[in-house]
CSV table of C-alpha atoms in Angstrom, one decimal:
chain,number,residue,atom,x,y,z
A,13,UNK,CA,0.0,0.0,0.0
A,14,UNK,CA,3.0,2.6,1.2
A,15,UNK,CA,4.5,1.5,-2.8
A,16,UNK,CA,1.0,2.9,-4.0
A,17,UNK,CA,0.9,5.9,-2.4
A,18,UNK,CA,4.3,6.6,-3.1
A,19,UNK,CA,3.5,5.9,-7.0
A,20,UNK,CA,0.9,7.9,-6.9
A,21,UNK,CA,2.2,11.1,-5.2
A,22,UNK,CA,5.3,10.7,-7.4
A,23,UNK,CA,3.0,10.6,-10.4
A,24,UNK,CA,0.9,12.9,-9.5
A,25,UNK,CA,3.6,15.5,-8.9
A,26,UNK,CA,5.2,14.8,-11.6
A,27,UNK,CA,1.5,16.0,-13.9
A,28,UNK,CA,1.2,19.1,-12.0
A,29,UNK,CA,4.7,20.2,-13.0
A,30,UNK,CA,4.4,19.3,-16.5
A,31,UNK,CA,1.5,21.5,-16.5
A,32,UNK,CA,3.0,24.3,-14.9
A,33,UNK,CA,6.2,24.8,-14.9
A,34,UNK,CA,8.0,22.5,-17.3
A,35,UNK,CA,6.1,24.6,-20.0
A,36,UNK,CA,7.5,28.1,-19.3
A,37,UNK,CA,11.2,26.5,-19.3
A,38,UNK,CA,10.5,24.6,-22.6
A,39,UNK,CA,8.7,24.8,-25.7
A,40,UNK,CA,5.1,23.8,-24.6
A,41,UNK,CA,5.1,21.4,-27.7
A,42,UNK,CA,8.4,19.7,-27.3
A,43,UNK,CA,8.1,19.6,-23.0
A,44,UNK,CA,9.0,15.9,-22.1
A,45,UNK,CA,6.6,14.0,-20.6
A,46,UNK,CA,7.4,13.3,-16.9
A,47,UNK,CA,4.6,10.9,-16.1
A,48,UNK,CA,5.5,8.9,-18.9
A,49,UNK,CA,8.8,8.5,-17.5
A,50,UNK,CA,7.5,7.9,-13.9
A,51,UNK,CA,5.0,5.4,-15.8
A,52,UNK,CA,8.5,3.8,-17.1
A,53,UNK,CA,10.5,3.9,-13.6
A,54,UNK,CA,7.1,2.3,-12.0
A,55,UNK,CA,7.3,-0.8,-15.1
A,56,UNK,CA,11.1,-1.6,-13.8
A,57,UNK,CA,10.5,-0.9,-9.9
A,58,UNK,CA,7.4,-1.2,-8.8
A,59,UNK,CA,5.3,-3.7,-8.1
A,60,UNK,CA,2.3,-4.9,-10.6
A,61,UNK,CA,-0.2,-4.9,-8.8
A,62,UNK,CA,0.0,-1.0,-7.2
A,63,UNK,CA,1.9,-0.4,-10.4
A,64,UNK,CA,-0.8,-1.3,-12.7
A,65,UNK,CA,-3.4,1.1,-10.2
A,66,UNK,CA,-1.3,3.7,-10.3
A,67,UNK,CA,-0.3,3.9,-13.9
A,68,UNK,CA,-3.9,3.9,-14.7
A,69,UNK,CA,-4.7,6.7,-12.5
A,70,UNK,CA,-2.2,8.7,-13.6
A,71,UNK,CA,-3.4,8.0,-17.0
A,72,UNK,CA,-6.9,9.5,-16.1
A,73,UNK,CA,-5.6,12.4,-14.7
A,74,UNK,CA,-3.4,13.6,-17.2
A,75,UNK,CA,-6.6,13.2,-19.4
A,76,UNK,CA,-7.9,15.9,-16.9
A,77,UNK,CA,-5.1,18.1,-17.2
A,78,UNK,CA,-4.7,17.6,-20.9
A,79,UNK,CA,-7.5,18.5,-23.6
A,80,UNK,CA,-7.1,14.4,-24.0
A,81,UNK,CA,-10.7,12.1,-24.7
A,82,UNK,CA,-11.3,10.5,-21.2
A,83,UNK,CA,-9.7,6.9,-21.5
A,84,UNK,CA,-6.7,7.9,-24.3
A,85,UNK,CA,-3.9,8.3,-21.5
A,86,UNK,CA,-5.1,5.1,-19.2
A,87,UNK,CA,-4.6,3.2,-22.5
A,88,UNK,CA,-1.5,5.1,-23.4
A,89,UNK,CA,-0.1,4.5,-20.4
A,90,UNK,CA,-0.9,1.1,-19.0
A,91,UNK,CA,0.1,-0.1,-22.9
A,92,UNK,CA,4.1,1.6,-21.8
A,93,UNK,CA,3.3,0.2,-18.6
A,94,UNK,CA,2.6,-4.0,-19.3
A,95,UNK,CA,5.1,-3.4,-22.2
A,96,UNK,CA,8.1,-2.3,-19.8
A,97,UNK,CA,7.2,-4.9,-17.1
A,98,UNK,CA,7.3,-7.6,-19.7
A,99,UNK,CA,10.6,-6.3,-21.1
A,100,UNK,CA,12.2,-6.1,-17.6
A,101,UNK,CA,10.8,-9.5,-16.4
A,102,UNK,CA,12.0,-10.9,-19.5
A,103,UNK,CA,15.1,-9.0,-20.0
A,104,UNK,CA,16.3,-7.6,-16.6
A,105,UNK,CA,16.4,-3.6,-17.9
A,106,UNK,CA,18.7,-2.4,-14.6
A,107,UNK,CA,21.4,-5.4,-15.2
A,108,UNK,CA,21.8,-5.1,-19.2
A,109,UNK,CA,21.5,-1.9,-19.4
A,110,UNK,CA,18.7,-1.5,-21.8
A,111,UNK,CA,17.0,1.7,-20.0
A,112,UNK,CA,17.5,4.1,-22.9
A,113,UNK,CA,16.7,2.0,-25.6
A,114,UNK,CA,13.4,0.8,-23.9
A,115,UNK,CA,12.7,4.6,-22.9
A,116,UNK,CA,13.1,5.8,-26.5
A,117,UNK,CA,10.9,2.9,-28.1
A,118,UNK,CA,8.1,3.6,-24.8
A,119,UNK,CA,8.3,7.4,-25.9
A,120,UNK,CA,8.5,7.1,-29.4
A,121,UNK,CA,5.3,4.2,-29.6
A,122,UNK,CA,3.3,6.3,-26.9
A,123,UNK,CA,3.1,9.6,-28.9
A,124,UNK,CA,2.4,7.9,-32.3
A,125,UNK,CA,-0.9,6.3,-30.1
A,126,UNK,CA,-1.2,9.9,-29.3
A,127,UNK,CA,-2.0,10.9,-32.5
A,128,UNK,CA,-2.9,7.8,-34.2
A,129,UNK,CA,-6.1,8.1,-31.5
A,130,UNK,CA,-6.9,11.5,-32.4
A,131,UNK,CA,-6.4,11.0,-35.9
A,132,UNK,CA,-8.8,8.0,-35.6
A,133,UNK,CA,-11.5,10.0,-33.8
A,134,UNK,CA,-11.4,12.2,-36.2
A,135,UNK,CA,-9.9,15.4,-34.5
A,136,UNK,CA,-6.7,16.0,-36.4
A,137,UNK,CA,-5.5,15.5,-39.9
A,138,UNK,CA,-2.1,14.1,-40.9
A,139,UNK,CA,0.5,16.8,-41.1
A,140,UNK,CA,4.1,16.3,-42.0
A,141,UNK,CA,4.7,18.4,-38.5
A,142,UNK,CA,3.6,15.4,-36.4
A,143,UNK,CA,6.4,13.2,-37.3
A,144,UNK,CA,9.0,15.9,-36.2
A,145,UNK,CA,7.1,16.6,-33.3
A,146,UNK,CA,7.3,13.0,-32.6
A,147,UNK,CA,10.5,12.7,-32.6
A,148,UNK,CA,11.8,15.8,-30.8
A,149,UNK,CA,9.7,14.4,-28.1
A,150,UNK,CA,11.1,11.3,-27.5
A,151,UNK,CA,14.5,12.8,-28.0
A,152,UNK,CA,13.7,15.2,-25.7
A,153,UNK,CA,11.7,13.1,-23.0
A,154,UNK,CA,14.3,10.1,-23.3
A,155,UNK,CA,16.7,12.6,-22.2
A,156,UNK,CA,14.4,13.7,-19.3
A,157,UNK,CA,15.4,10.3,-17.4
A,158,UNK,CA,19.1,11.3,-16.9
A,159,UNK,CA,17.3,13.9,-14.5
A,160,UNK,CA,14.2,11.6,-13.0
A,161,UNK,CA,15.6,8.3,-12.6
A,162,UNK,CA,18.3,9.1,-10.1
A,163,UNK,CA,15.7,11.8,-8.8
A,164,UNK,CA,13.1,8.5,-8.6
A,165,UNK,CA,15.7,6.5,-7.2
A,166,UNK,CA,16.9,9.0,-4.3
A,167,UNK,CA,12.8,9.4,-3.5
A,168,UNK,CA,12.2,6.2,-3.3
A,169,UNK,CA,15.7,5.1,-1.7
A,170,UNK,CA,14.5,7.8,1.3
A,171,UNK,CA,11.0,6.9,1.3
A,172,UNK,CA,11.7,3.5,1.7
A,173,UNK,CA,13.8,4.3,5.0
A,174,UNK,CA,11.2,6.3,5.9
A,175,UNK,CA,8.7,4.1,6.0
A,176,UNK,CA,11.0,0.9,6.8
A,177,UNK,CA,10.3,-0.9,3.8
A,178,UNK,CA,13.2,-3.3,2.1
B,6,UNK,CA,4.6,-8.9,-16.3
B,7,UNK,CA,1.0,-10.5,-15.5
B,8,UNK,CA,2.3,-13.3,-12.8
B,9,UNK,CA,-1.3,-14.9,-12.5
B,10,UNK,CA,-4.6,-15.2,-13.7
B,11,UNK,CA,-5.8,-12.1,-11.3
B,12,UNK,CA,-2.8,-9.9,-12.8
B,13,UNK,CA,-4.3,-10.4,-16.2
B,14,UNK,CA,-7.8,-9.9,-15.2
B,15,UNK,CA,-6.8,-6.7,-13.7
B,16,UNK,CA,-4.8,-5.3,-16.8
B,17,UNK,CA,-7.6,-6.8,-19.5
B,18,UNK,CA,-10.2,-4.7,-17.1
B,19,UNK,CA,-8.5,-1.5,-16.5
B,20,UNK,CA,-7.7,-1.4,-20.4
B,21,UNK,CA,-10.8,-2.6,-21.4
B,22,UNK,CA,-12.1,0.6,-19.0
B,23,UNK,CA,-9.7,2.8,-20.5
B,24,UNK,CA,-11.0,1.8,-23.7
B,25,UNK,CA,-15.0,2.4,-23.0
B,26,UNK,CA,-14.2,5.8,-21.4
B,27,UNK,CA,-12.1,6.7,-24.9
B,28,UNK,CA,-14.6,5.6,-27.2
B,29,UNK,CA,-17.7,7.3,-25.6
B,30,UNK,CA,-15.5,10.4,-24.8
B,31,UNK,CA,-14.9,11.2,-28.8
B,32,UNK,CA,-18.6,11.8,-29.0
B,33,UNK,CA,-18.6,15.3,-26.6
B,34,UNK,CA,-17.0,16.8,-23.5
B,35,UNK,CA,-18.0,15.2,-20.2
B,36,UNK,CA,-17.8,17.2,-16.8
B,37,UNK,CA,-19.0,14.1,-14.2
B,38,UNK,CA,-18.7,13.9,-10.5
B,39,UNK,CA,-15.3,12.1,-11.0
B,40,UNK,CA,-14.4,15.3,-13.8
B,41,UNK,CA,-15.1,17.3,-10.5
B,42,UNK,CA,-13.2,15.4,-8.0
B,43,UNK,CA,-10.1,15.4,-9.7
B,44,UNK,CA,-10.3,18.7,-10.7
B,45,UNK,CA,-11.1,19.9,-7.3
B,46,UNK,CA,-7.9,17.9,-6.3
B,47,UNK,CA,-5.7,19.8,-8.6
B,48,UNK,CA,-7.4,23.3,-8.1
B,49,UNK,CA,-5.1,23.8,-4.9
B,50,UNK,CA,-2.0,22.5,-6.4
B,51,UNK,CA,-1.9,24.1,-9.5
B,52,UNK,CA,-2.9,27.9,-7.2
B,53,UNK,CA,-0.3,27.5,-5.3
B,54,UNK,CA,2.5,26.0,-7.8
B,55,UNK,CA,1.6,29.1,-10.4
B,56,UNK,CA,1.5,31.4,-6.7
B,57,UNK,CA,4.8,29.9,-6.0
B,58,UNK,CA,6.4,30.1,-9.6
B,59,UNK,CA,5.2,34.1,-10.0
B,60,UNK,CA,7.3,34.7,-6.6
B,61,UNK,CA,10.1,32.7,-7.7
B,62,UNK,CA,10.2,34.9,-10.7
B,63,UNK,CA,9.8,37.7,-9.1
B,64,UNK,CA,12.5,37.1,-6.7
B,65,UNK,CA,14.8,36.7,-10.0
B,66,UNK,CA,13.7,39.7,-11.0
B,67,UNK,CA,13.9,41.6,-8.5
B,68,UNK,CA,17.1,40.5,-6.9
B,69,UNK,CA,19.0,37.8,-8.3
B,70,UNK,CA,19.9,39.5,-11.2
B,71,UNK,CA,20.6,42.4,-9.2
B,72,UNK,CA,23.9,40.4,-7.3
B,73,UNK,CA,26.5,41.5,-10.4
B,74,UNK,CA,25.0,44.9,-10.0
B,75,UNK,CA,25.9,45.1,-6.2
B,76,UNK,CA,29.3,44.1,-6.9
B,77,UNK,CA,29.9,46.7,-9.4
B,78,UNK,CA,28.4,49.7,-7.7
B,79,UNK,CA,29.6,49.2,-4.1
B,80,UNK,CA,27.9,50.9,-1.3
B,81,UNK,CA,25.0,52.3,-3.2
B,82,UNK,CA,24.1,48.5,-3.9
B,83,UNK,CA,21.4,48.1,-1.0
B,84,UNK,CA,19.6,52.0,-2.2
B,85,UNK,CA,20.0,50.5,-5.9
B,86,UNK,CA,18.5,46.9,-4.5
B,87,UNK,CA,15.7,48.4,-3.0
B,88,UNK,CA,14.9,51.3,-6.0
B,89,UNK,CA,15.1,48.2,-8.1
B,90,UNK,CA,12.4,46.2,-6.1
B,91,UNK,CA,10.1,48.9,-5.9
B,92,UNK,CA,10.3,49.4,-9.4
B,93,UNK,CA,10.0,45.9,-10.8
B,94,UNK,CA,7.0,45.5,-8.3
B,95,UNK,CA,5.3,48.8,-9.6
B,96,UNK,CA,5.9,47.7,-13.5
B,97,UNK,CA,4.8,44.3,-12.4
B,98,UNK,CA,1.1,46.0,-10.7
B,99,UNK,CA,1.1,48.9,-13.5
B,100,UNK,CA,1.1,45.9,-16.1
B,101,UNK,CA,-1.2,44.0,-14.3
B,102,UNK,CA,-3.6,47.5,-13.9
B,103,UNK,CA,-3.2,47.8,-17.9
B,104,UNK,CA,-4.5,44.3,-18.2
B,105,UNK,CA,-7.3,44.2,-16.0
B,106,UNK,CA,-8.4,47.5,-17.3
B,107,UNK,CA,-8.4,46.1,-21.1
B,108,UNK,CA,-10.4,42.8,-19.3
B,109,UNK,CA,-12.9,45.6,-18.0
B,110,UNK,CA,-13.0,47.5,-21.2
B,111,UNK,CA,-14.0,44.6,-23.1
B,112,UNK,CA,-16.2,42.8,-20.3
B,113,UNK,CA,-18.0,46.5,-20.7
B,114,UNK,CA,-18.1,46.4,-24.1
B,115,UNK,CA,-20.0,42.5,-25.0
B,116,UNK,CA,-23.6,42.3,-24.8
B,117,UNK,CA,-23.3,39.3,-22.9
B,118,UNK,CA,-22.7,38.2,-19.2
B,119,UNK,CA,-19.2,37.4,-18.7
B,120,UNK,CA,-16.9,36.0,-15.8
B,121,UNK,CA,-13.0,37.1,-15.7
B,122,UNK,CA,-10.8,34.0,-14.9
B,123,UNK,CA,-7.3,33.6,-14.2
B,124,UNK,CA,-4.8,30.8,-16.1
B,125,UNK,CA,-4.0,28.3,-14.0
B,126,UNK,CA,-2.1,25.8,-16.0
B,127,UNK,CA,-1.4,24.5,-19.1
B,128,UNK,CA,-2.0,21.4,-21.4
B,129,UNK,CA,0.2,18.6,-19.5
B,130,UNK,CA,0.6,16.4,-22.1
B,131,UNK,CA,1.7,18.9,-24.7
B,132,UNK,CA,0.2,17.5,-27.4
B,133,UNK,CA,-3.5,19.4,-27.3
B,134,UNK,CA,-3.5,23.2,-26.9
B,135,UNK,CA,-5.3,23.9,-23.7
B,136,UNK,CA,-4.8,26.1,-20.6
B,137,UNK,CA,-6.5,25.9,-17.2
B,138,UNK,CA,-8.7,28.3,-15.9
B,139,UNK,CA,-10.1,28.5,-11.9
B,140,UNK,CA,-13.7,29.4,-12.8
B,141,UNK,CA,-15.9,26.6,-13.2
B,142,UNK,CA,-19.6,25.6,-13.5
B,143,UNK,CA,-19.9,27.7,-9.9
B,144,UNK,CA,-19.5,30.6,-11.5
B,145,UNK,CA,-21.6,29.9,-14.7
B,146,UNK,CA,-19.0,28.4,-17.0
B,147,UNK,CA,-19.8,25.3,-19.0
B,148,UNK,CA,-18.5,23.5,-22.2
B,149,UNK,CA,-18.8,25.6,-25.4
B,150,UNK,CA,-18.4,28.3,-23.9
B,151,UNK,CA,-16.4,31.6,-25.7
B,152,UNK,CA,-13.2,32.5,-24.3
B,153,UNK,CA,-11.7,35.5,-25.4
B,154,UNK,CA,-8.6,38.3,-24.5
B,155,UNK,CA,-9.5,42.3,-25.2
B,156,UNK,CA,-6.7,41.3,-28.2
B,157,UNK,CA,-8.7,38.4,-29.3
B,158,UNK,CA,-10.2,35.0,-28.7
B,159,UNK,CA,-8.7,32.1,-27.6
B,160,UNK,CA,-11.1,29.2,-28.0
B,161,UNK,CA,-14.1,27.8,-26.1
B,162,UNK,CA,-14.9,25.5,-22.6
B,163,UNK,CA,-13.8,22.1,-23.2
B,164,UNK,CA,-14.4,20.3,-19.9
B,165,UNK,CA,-15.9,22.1,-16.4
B,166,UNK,CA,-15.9,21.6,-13.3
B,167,UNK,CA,-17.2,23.0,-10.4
B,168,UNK,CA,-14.1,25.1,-9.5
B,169,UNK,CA,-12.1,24.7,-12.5
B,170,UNK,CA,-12.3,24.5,-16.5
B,171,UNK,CA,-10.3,23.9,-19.6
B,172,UNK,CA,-10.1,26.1,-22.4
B,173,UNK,CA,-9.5,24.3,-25.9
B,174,UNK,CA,-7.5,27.1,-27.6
B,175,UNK,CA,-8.4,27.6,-31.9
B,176,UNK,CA,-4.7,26.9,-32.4
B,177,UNK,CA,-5.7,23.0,-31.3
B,178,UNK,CA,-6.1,21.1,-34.8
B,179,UNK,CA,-9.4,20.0,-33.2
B,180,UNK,CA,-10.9,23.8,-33.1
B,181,UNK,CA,-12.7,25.1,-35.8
B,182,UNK,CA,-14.4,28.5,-35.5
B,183,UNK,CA,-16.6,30.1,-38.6
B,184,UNK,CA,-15.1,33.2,-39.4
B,185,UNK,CA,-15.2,36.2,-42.1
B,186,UNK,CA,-12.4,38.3,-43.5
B,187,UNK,CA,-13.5,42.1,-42.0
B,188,UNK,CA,-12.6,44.3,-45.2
B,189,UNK,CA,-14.0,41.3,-47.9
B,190,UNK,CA,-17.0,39.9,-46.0
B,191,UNK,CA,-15.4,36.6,-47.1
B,192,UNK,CA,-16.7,33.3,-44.5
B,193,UNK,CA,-14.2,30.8,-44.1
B,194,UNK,CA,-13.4,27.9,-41.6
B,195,UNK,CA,-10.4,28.8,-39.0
B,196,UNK,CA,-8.6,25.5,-37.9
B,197,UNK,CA,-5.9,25.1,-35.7
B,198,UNK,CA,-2.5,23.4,-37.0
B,199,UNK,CA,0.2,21.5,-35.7
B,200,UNK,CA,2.5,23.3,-38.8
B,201,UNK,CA,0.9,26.9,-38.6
B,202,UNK,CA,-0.8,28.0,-36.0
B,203,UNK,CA,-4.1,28.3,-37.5
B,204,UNK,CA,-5.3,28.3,-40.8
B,205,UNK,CA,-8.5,30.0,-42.7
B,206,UNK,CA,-9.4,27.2,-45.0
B,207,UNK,CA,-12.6,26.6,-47.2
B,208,UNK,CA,-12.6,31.0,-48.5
B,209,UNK,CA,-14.4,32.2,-51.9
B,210,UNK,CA,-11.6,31.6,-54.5
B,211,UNK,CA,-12.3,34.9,-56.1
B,212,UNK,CA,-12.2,36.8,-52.6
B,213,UNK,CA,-9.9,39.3,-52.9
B,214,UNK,CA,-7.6,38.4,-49.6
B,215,UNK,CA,-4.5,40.1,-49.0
B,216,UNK,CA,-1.5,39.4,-46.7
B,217,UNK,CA,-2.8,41.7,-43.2
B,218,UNK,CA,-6.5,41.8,-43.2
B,219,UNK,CA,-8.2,41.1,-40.1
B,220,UNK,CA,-10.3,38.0,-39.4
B,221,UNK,CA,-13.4,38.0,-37.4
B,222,UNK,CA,-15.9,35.6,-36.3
B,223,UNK,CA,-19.2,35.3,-38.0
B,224,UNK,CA,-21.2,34.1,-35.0
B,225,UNK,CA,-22.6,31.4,-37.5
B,226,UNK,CA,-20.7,28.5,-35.5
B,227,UNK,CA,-22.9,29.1,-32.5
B,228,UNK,CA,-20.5,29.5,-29.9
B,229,UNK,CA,-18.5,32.3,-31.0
B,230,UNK,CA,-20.5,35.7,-31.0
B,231,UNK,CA,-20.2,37.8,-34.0
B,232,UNK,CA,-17.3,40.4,-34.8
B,233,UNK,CA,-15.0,39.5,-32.3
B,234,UNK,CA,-11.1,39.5,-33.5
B,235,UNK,CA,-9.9,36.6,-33.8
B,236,UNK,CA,-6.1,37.5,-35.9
B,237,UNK,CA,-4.9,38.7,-39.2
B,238,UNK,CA,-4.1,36.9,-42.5
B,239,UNK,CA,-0.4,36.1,-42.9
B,240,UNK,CA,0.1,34.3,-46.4
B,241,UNK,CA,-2.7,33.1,-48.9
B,242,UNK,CA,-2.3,30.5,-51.1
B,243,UNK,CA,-4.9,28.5,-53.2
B,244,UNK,CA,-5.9,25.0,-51.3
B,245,UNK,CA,-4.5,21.7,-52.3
B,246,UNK,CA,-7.2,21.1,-55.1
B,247,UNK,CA,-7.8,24.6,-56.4
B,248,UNK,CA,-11.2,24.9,-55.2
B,249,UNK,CA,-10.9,27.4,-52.4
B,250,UNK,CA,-8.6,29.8,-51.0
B,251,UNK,CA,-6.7,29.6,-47.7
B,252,UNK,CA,-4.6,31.6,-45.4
B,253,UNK,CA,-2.7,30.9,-42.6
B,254,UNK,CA,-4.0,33.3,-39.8
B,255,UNK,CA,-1.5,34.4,-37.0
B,256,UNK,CA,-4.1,35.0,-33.8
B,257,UNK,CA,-4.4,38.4,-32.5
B,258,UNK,CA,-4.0,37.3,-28.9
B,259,UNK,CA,-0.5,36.2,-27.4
B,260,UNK,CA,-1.8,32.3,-26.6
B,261,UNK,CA,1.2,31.5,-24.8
B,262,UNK,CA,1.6,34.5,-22.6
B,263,UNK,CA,-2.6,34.9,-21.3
B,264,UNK,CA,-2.5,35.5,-17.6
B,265,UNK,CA,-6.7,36.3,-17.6
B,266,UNK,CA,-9.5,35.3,-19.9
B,267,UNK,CA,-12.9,36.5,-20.2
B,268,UNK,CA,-15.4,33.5,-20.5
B,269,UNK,CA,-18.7,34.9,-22.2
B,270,UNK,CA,-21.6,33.0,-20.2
B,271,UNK,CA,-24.7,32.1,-22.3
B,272,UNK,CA,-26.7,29.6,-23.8
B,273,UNK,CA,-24.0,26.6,-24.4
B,274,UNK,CA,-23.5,26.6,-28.3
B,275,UNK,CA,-26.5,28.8,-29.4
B,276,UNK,CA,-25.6,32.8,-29.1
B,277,UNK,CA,-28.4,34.3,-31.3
B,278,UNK,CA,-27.4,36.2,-34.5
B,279,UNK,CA,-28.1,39.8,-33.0
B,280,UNK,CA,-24.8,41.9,-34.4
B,281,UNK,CA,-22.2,41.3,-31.3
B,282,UNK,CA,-19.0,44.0,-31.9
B,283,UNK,CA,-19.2,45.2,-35.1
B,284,UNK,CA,-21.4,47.4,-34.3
B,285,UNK,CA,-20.0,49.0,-31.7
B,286,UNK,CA,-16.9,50.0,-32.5
């Protein structure tokens, strides 16, 4: 339960800076997205039970706090989410090494559903700008996890003593 | 990785949940009790961290940037420090006075109730062009609702809550707001664009558009009221298939820089066709 909570604040957190500050140092377009990192840390950390809750609330919020359809990020998300858990289970991320790569291939399929959903639903049409978009994204939030990972890892390293879990 | 058979069933149901609150959100906006929950979560948060951030800035302003100066002039640095404050802090209200006042002049000048809000936040995701505003359904404001700046609009209600709502700005590809070239008379669709940032498509071919001409809404889209600015035409060009002219538009308000909106309360998506603006300016 302490893991969930601890997911959740973290994600949560990590929404309302996106939202607020992250924008005015960045581009607004081209700001990387936290929670999808903190979605990516949770995949190789956490456990999958909280981790699966907390993903998926995370998801809906950032539907809240983006002008997403209700449901697009939960799917987004929890899609990164099983994806990472299934490459670290299968793989072992931390030992090999393999944090970037799976972070750039998370970012890069996550923001193609992105627009693939809205394009689907009718809201956007294809425009050549999406693909650079796309990929200054990822660039840019792949990048991102050489400042939250060891930012995750510190936070969770002293919440863990805090609370006395392993 | 799903370990057991419960693991599974909790991913397939979540997704599956995900999936059935995607598909019926595409048909229209919904602003539920768990729409107002969350956003009465984040109300606080985002206050404060925007409270926070304008102090922090300030603080830069004010006297970070003033440490070199110190250095340099010696013993008149405190007088200089505190000069400095006073004046940052007076441009800082006198620019906030000039705004408000242009808020009041235009709240004045529309025929219709209106509520002043302040911007909150900003799209999280970056990928949809919304801000946050901290009026909600309390205070009148509802989906479709007209936003607007005294230097233009910048879109309508997309979601609202109680205490809090999101504007969908016109530069989002999903916007579209039914517009007319002022000097011309010319009706055309606006858009926003992910390559411009919006775009007056679907215009007369023969209408004589040139490169500067303001663009104003018809009122004909229902949610808009008529003859309020809404940019000026920066390049026209015929369309793809030669059947229409279009023009990118750059928008008369500065979308990234809006610290209040007016929200123009009225019947969601059905202003009547009486002349707005226009006809008072």
């Amino acid at each position: 339960m302490n893991e969930l909570i601890f997911f959740l604040v973290v994600g949560l957190l990590s929404l309302v800076f996106q939202s607020s500050v992250l924008g005015k140092i960045l581009p607004f377009e081209y700001k990387p997205d936290v929670a999808l990192l903190v979605v990516i840390w949770i995949g190789v950390k956490g456990d999958y039970f909280y981790g699966i809750l907390s993903v998926f609330t995370l998801g809906l919020a950032m539907d809240l706090l983006s002008g997403s359809p209700l449901g697009l990020f939960p799917v987004i998300y929890l899609s990164a989410f099983l994806f990472v858990s299934y490459v670290n289970q299968s793989f072992d991320v931390e030992r090999l090494g393999l944090g970037w790569s799976i972070t750039i291939v998370t970012c890069f399929v996550s923001f193609c559903m992105v627009f693939l959903a809205r394009w689907l639903g009718g809201q956007i049409l294809f425009e050549s700008s999406i693909i650079k978009l796309i990929i200054l994204k990822t660039i840019l939030t792949s990048l991102g996890l050489l400042i939250v990972k060891p930012v995750l890892d510190g936070a969770w390293k002293g919440y863990s003593k805090v609370i006395g879990a392993s | 990785m799903p370990r057991s058979i419960k693991d599974l069933i909790v991913a397939v149901v979540l997704l599956s949940f995900g999936l059935v609150l995607l598909f019926s959100s595409f048909e229209k906006g919904r602003s539920g009790t768990f729409v107002s929950v969350i956003y009465s979560v984040f109300k606080p948060i985002q206050q404060t961290v925007t409270f926070v951030e304008e102090r922090v800035t300030n603080l830069f302003k004010s006297y970070i940037w003033l440490v070199g100066v110190n250095k340099k002039n010696g013993e008149l640095a405190d007088e200089v420090r505190k000069l400095r404050t006073e004046i940052v802090s007076l441009k800082e209200k006198e620019l906030e006075n000039r705004r408000l006042k242009r808020v009041l002049e235009l709240k004045n000048r529309l025929d219709f109730p209106t509520v002043v809000a302040q911007v909150i936040g900003q799209d999280a995701s970056g990928f949809f062009r919304t801000i946050l505003i901290n009026k909600g359904s309390d205070e009148g404001v509802l989906p479709d609702m007209a936003v607007t700046v005294p230097e233009g609009i910048v879109g309508k209600i997309n979601r609202s809550s109680a205490v809090m709502a999101q504007v969908m700005m016109i530069t989002d590809p999903s916007m579209s707001v039914d517009c007319r070239v002022e000097r011309t008379r010319d009706r055309g669709l606006l858009t926003g664009s992910y390559s411009y940032s919006c775009l007056l498509q679907y215009v007369n071919k023969e209408a004589d558009l040139k490169n500067g001409d303001l663009v104003v809404t018809s009122g004909l889209d229902g949610i808009f009221p008529r003859g309020l600015v809404v940019g000026t035409l920066q390049s026209v060009r015929l369309s793809e298939h030669g059947l229409f002219q279009e023009a990118v538009v750059n928008p008369s308000a500065k979308l990234s820089e809006i610290e209040e909106v007016i929200v123009i309360l009225g019947i969601q998506g059905g202003f009547s066709m009486e002349p707005g603006l226009e006809s008072k300016n």
